[in-house]
mmCIF file of C-alpha atoms in Angstrom:
data_model
loop_
_atom_site.group_PDB
_atom_site.id
_atom_site.type_symbol
_atom_site.label_atom_id
_atom_site.label_comp_id
_atom_site.label_asym_id
_atom_site.label_seq_id
_atom_site.Cartn_x
_atom_site.Cartn_y
_atom_site.Cartn_z
ATOM 1 C CA LEU I 1 -4.965 2.363 -65.484
ATOM 2 C CA MET I 2 -1.537 3.661 -66.342
ATOM 3 C CA GLY I 3 0.021 2.500 -63.078
ATOM 4 C CA LYS I 4 0.685 3.900 -59.628
ATOM 5 C CA ARG I 5 3.126 6.614 -58.799
ATOM 6 C CA LEU I 6 4.354 7.901 -55.416
ATOM 7 C CA THR I 7 3.904 11.633 -55.608
ATOM 8 C CA GLY I 8 6.175 12.770 -52.804
ATOM 9 C CA PRO I 9 8.565 11.704 -50.040
ATOM 10 C CA VAL I 10 7.589 11.298 -46.431
ATOM 11 C CA LEU I 11 6.936 14.722 -44.944
ATOM 12 C CA LEU I 12 8.224 15.288 -41.388
ATOM 13 C CA MET I 13 6.945 18.355 -39.616
ATOM 14 C CA ALA I 14 8.618 19.247 -36.317
ATOM 15 C CA ALA I 15 6.877 21.976 -34.382
ATOM 16 C CA VAL I 16 8.833 23.252 -31.439
ATOM 17 C CA SER I 17 6.634 25.290 -29.155
ATOM 18 C CA GLY I 18 9.418 27.431 -27.714
ATOM 19 C CA VAL I 19 9.850 28.770 -24.224
ATOM 20 C CA VAL I 20 6.971 30.923 -23.004
ATOM 21 C CA PRO I 21 7.379 32.313 -19.477
ATOM 22 C CA LEU I 22 4.285 32.824 -17.383
ATOM 23 C CA SER I 23 3.012 36.311 -16.715
ATOM 24 C CA CYS I 24 3.236 36.413 -12.939
ATOM 25 C CA THR I 25 4.477 34.663 -9.867
ATOM 26 C CA VAL I 26 2.167 31.959 -8.500
ATOM 27 C CA GLY I 27 1.583 32.931 -4.889
ATOM 28 C CA PRO I 28 4.016 34.189 -2.252
ATOM 29 C CA GLU I 29 6.893 32.194 -0.843
ATOM 30 C CA TYR I 30 5.784 29.813 1.899
ATOM 31 C CA GLU I 31 6.824 30.833 5.388
ATOM 32 C CA ARG I 32 6.548 28.348 8.215
ATOM 33 C CA PRO I 33 4.385 29.836 10.992
ATOM 34 C CA ARG I 34 6.026 30.446 14.339
ATOM 35 C CA VAL I 35 4.894 27.975 16.970
ATOM 36 C CA GLU I 36 5.764 28.161 20.641
ATOM 37 C CA VAL I 37 7.432 24.895 21.628
ATOM 38 C CA PRO I 38 8.861 23.730 24.950
ATOM 39 C CA GLU I 39 12.594 23.932 25.487
ATOM 40 C CA ALA I 40 12.856 20.233 26.281
ATOM 41 C CA TRP I 41 10.925 17.138 25.236
ATOM 42 C CA ARG I 42 10.384 13.888 27.030
ATOM 43 C CA PHE I 43 11.509 11.951 23.955
ATOM 44 C CA GLY I 44 14.029 12.801 21.259
ATOM 45 C CA THR I 45 12.992 13.024 17.599
ATOM 46 C CA GLU I 46 13.971 9.461 16.723
ATOM 47 C CA GLU I 47 12.404 8.062 19.891
ATOM 48 C CA ALA I 48 9.174 9.948 19.239
ATOM 49 C CA LEU I 49 8.950 8.579 15.693
ATOM 50 C CA ASP I 50 9.571 5.051 16.948
ATOM 51 C CA THR I 51 6.914 5.469 19.639
ATOM 52 C CA ALA I 52 4.357 6.707 17.101
ATOM 53 C CA ASP I 53 4.942 3.748 14.788
ATOM 54 C CA VAL I 54 5.084 0.983 17.404
ATOM 55 C CA ALA I 55 2.392 -1.690 17.397
ATOM 56 C CA TRP I 56 1.483 -0.841 20.974
ATOM 57 C CA TRP I 57 -1.306 -3.420 21.202
ATOM 58 C CA ALA I 58 1.332 -6.140 20.806
ATOM 59 C CA LEU I 59 2.720 -5.150 24.217
ATOM 60 C CA PHE I 60 -0.215 -6.987 25.816
ATOM 61 C CA GLU I 61 1.159 -10.222 24.303
ATOM 62 C CA ASP I 62 -2.371 -11.429 23.610
ATOM 63 C CA PRO I 63 -2.646 -13.418 20.336
ATOM 64 C CA VAL I 64 -6.425 -12.982 20.261
ATOM 65 C CA LEU I 65 -6.089 -9.188 20.387
ATOM 66 C CA ASP I 66 -3.361 -9.291 17.726
ATOM 67 C CA GLN I 67 -5.619 -11.287 15.401
ATOM 68 C CA LEU I 68 -8.581 -8.976 15.999
ATOM 69 C CA VAL I 69 -6.472 -5.942 15.090
ATOM 70 C CA VAL I 70 -5.168 -7.598 11.911
ATOM 71 C CA GLU I 71 -8.687 -8.540 10.804
ATOM 72 C CA ALA I 72 -10.000 -5.053 11.541
ATOM 73 C CA LEU I 73 -7.221 -3.365 9.559
ATOM 74 C CA HIS I 74 -7.810 -5.612 6.551
ATOM 75 C CA ALA I 75 -11.602 -5.367 6.552
ATOM 76 C CA ASN I 76 -12.212 -1.734 7.510
ATOM 77 C CA MET I 77 -13.274 0.414 4.540
ATOM 78 C CA ASP I 78 -12.153 3.682 6.155
ATOM 79 C CA VAL I 79 -8.577 2.381 6.292
ATOM 80 C CA ARG I 80 -8.744 1.308 2.642
ATOM 81 C CA ILE I 81 -10.104 4.680 1.571
ATOM 82 C CA ALA I 82 -7.420 6.532 3.535
ATOM 83 C CA ALA I 83 -4.677 4.364 2.006
ATOM 84 C CA ALA I 84 -6.082 4.972 -1.483
ATOM 85 C CA ARG I 85 -6.027 8.717 -0.848
ATOM 86 C CA VAL I 86 -2.340 8.537 0.072
ATOM 87 C CA GLU I 87 -1.604 6.683 -3.177
ATOM 88 C CA GLU I 88 -3.644 9.227 -5.127
ATOM 89 C CA PHE I 89 -1.725 12.211 -3.767
ATOM 90 C CA ALA I 90 1.587 10.394 -4.233
ATOM 91 C CA ALA I 91 0.681 9.975 -7.909
ATOM 92 C CA ARG I 92 -0.174 13.676 -8.119
ATOM 93 C CA ILE I 93 3.343 14.520 -6.993
ATOM 94 C CA GLY I 94 4.696 12.652 -10.013
ATOM 95 C CA ILE I 95 2.229 14.398 -12.307
ATOM 96 C CA SER I 96 3.184 17.824 -10.952
ATOM 97 C CA ARG I 97 6.904 17.116 -11.246
ATOM 98 C CA SER I 98 6.518 15.906 -14.821
ATOM 99 C CA ALA I 99 5.508 19.435 -15.870
ATOM 100 C CA ALA I 100 9.106 20.539 -15.214
ATOM 101 C CA PHE I 101 10.418 18.284 -17.988
ATOM 102 C CA PRO I 102 10.067 18.622 -21.774
ATOM 103 C CA GLN I 103 6.722 17.468 -23.132
ATOM 104 C CA VAL I 104 6.910 15.507 -26.383
ATOM 105 C CA GLY I 105 4.041 14.599 -28.666
ATOM 106 C CA TYR I 106 3.893 13.016 -32.084
ATOM 107 C CA GLY I 107 1.409 12.083 -34.753
ATOM 108 C CA ALA I 108 1.350 10.272 -38.068
ATOM 109 C CA GLU I 109 -1.005 10.058 -41.019
ATOM 110 C CA ALA I 110 -0.961 8.012 -44.218
ATOM 111 C CA GLY I 111 -3.386 7.716 -47.100
ATOM 112 C CA ARG I 112 -3.948 7.100 -50.784
ATOM 113 C CA GLN I 113 -5.842 9.181 -53.337
ATOM 114 C CA GLU I 114 -7.067 8.152 -56.764
ATOM 115 C CA ILE I 115 -7.459 11.086 -59.153
ATOM 116 C CA SER I 116 -9.160 10.770 -62.569
ATOM 117 C CA ARG I 117 -7.955 12.921 -65.423
ATOM 118 C CA GLU I 118 -9.355 13.593 -68.940
ATOM 119 C CA ILE I 119 -7.488 13.690 -72.233
ATOM 120 C CA GLY I 120 -9.128 15.803 -74.919
ATOM 121 C CA ALA I 121 -12.829 16.323 -75.375
ATOM 122 C CA GLY I 122 -14.803 13.457 -73.983
ATOM 123 C CA LYS I 123 -11.790 11.186 -73.682
ATOM 124 C CA LEU I 124 -10.635 9.742 -70.426
ATOM 125 C CA GLY I 125 -7.041 9.305 -69.527
ATOM 126 C CA GLY I 126 -5.557 6.984 -66.935
ATOM 127 C CA ASP I 127 -6.251 7.492 -63.262
ATOM 128 C CA ARG I 128 -3.448 8.714 -61.072
ATOM 129 C CA ILE I 129 -2.905 7.146 -57.650
ATOM 130 C CA SER I 130 -1.212 9.313 -55.081
ATOM 131 C CA ASP I 131 0.173 8.074 -51.750
ATOM 132 C CA PHE I 132 0.896 10.535 -48.966
ATOM 133 C CA PHE I 133 2.523 10.310 -45.567
ATOM 134 C CA ASN I 134 2.605 12.971 -42.879
ATOM 135 C CA ALA I 135 4.366 12.864 -39.537
ATOM 136 C CA SER I 136 4.446 15.512 -36.838
ATOM 137 C CA LEU I 137 6.534 16.014 -33.730
ATOM 138 C CA ASN I 138 5.623 18.523 -31.030
ATOM 139 C CA VAL I 139 8.051 19.477 -28.283
ATOM 140 C CA GLY I 140 7.225 21.886 -25.472
ATOM 141 C CA TRP I 141 9.172 22.867 -22.381
ATOM 142 C CA GLU I 142 8.023 25.336 -19.776
ATOM 143 C CA ILE I 143 10.941 26.763 -17.855
ATOM 144 C CA ASP I 144 9.740 27.250 -14.292
ATOM 145 C CA LEU I 145 11.021 30.808 -13.867
ATOM 146 C CA TRP I 146 8.345 31.865 -11.370
ATOM 147 C CA GLY I 147 8.016 28.573 -9.519
ATOM 148 C CA ARG I 148 4.571 27.474 -10.681
ATOM 149 C CA VAL I 149 5.606 23.854 -11.157
ATOM 150 C CA ARG I 150 7.702 23.792 -8.002
ATOM 151 C CA ARG I 151 4.867 25.161 -5.881
ATOM 152 C CA ALA I 152 2.356 22.811 -7.437
ATOM 153 C CA THR I 153 4.707 19.953 -6.522
ATOM 154 C CA ASP I 154 5.095 21.296 -2.983
ATOM 155 C CA ALA I 155 1.308 21.533 -2.654
ATOM 156 C CA ALA I 156 0.886 17.962 -3.901
ATOM 157 C CA ARG I 157 3.524 16.766 -1.436
ATOM 158 C CA ALA I 158 1.771 18.606 1.415
ATOM 159 C CA ASP I 159 -1.526 16.988 0.408
ATOM 160 C CA MET I 160 0.129 13.569 0.436
ATOM 161 C CA LEU I 161 1.634 14.134 3.891
ATOM 162 C CA ALA I 162 -1.735 15.324 5.189
ATOM 163 C CA ALA I 163 -3.429 12.258 3.694
ATOM 164 C CA GLU I 164 -0.800 10.038 5.327
ATOM 165 C CA GLU I 165 -1.507 11.599 8.723
ATOM 166 C CA VAL I 166 -5.230 11.076 8.162
ATOM 167 C CA ARG I 167 -4.521 7.427 7.341
ATOM 168 C CA ARG I 168 -2.491 7.007 10.510
ATOM 169 C CA GLY I 169 -5.247 8.707 12.495
ATOM 170 C CA VAL I 170 -7.865 6.350 11.059
ATOM 171 C CA ILE I 171 -5.701 3.342 11.912
ATOM 172 C CA LEU I 172 -5.037 4.637 15.430
ATOM 173 C CA THR I 173 -8.744 5.255 16.042
ATOM 174 C CA LEU I 174 -9.701 1.830 14.714
ATOM 175 C CA VAL I 175 -7.045 -0.064 16.664
ATOM 176 C CA THR I 176 -7.868 1.886 19.828
ATOM 177 C CA SER I 177 -11.541 1.022 19.444
ATOM 178 C CA VAL I 178 -10.782 -2.674 18.902
ATOM 179 C CA ALA I 179 -8.344 -2.818 21.812
ATOM 180 C CA THR I 180 -10.660 -0.895 24.153
ATOM 181 C CA SER I 181 -13.609 -3.145 23.334
ATOM 182 C CA TYR I 182 -11.519 -6.292 23.739
ATOM 183 C CA ILE I 183 -9.989 -5.171 27.033
ATOM 184 C CA GLY I 184 -13.444 -4.180 28.269
ATOM 185 C CA LEU I 185 -14.726 -7.639 27.376
ATOM 186 C CA ARG I 186 -11.823 -9.312 29.149
ATOM 187 C CA SER I 187 -12.483 -7.099 32.169
ATOM 188 C CA LEU I 188 -16.116 -8.234 32.244
ATOM 189 C CA ASP I 189 -14.961 -11.850 32.021
ATOM 190 C CA GLU I 190 -12.717 -11.337 35.039
ATOM 191 C CA GLN I 191 -15.503 -9.586 36.935
ATOM 192 C CA LEU I 192 -17.781 -12.526 36.183
ATOM 193 C CA VAL I 193 -15.215 -14.988 37.525
ATOM 194 C CA ILE I 194 -14.797 -12.915 40.688
ATOM 195 C CA ALA I 195 -18.572 -12.584 41.145
ATOM 196 C CA ARG I 196 -19.058 -16.341 40.846
ATOM 197 C CA ARG I 197 -16.321 -16.996 43.383
ATOM 198 C CA LYS I 198 -17.869 -14.433 45.716
ATOM 199 C CA LEU I 199 -21.279 -16.051 45.267
ATOM 200 C CA GLU I 200 -19.842 -19.436 46.146
ATOM 201 C CA THR I 201 -18.315 -17.925 49.277
ATOM 202 C CA ARG I 202 -21.662 -16.354 50.206
ATOM 203 C CA ARG I 203 -23.404 -19.700 49.725
ATOM 204 C CA SER I 204 -20.990 -21.376 52.119
ATOM 205 C CA THR I 205 -21.543 -18.571 54.619
ATOM 206 C CA VAL I 206 -25.339 -18.938 54.361
ATOM 207 C CA GLU I 207 -25.076 -22.677 55.022
ATOM 208 C CA LEU I 208 -22.879 -21.980 58.039
ATOM 209 C CA PHE I 209 -25.310 -19.377 59.417
ATOM 210 C CA GLU I 210 -28.242 -21.743 58.913
ATOM 211 C CA LEU I 211 -26.494 -24.312 61.095
ATOM 212 C CA GLN I 212 -25.797 -21.659 63.717
ATOM 213 C CA PHE I 213 -29.432 -20.538 63.606
ATOM 214 C CA GLU I 214 -30.648 -24.106 64.111
ATOM 215 C CA LYS I 215 -28.455 -24.363 67.201
ATOM 216 C CA GLY I 216 -29.640 -20.988 68.465
ATOM 217 C CA VAL I 217 -26.273 -19.279 68.128
ATOM 218 C CA ILE I 218 -27.551 -16.439 65.920
ATOM 219 C CA SER I 219 -30.878 -14.718 65.520
ATOM 220 C CA GLN I 220 -33.239 -14.943 62.566
ATOM 221 C CA LEU I 221 -32.371 -11.330 61.700
ATOM 222 C CA GLU I 222 -28.700 -12.192 61.286
ATOM 223 C CA LEU I 223 -29.618 -15.158 59.087
ATOM 224 C CA ALA I 224 -31.869 -12.937 56.967
ATOM 225 C CA GLN I 225 -29.055 -10.423 56.527
ATOM 226 C CA ILE I 226 -26.582 -13.008 55.243
ATOM 227 C CA ARG I 227 -29.214 -14.453 52.913
ATOM 228 C CA SER I 228 -29.861 -10.929 51.592
ATOM 229 C CA GLU I 229 -26.163 -10.473 50.853
ATOM 230 C CA TYR I 230 -26.156 -13.784 48.982
ATOM 231 C CA GLU I 231 -29.155 -12.766 46.847
ATOM 232 C CA ARG I 232 -27.616 -9.380 46.137
ATOM 233 C CA THR I 233 -24.410 -11.023 44.928
ATOM 234 C CA ALA I 234 -26.349 -13.489 42.774
ATOM 235 C CA ALA I 235 -28.267 -10.598 41.170
ATOM 236 C CA THR I 236 -25.058 -9.025 39.828
ATOM 237 C CA ILE I 237 -24.102 -12.068 37.723
ATOM 238 C CA PRO I 238 -26.754 -11.747 34.946
ATOM 239 C CA ALA I 239 -25.694 -8.121 34.388
ATOM 240 C CA LEU I 240 -22.133 -9.242 33.763
#
């Protein structure tokens, strides 16, 4: 070997893509549809937003209901999926907006070559070792003359807002279901308490009528009627 020699300096290649406008406008300008609305509202804008976001189930001041709602919100898969969709569309907004900024890419390559060379007929000379380095830089920037990037961002934002409303709808449906079921259960508990009290009252009345029947104050028909009312009241308790 005759030694190693660096054959050339580092080569830097910068390729600037240039500005290439798109061929046509991407869709018409968005126009908000006309919607007939009342001249006056029961609540102002701020009040309506506050009302929509309030934890209305907390107004019952029932810690059991509060805990049930918390557990349902944490465990329900529909709520998790809806929240993930909101995060997904929020990320898409960032991706769409990034297209409005310069895009930069780079690359690098390095290597070594060993080249044999001959001297004269049948004689070998020393090998030559060649090192090479290549670097590249790519810069591209699309100027949004026709609004493609802006409209893609607007569409992504609209998707995110729609996903957020879906998430709120899922939460509202879930919480309403939990609260309705819980209130229904509490209502049945109260009905059971009332039915038991009523049954106890009927039992006392039956005992009183039995004494009156023994003394001949009332007829057997009247006693049978009060006993029938007692049995009818007792029959409602298992259903509750």
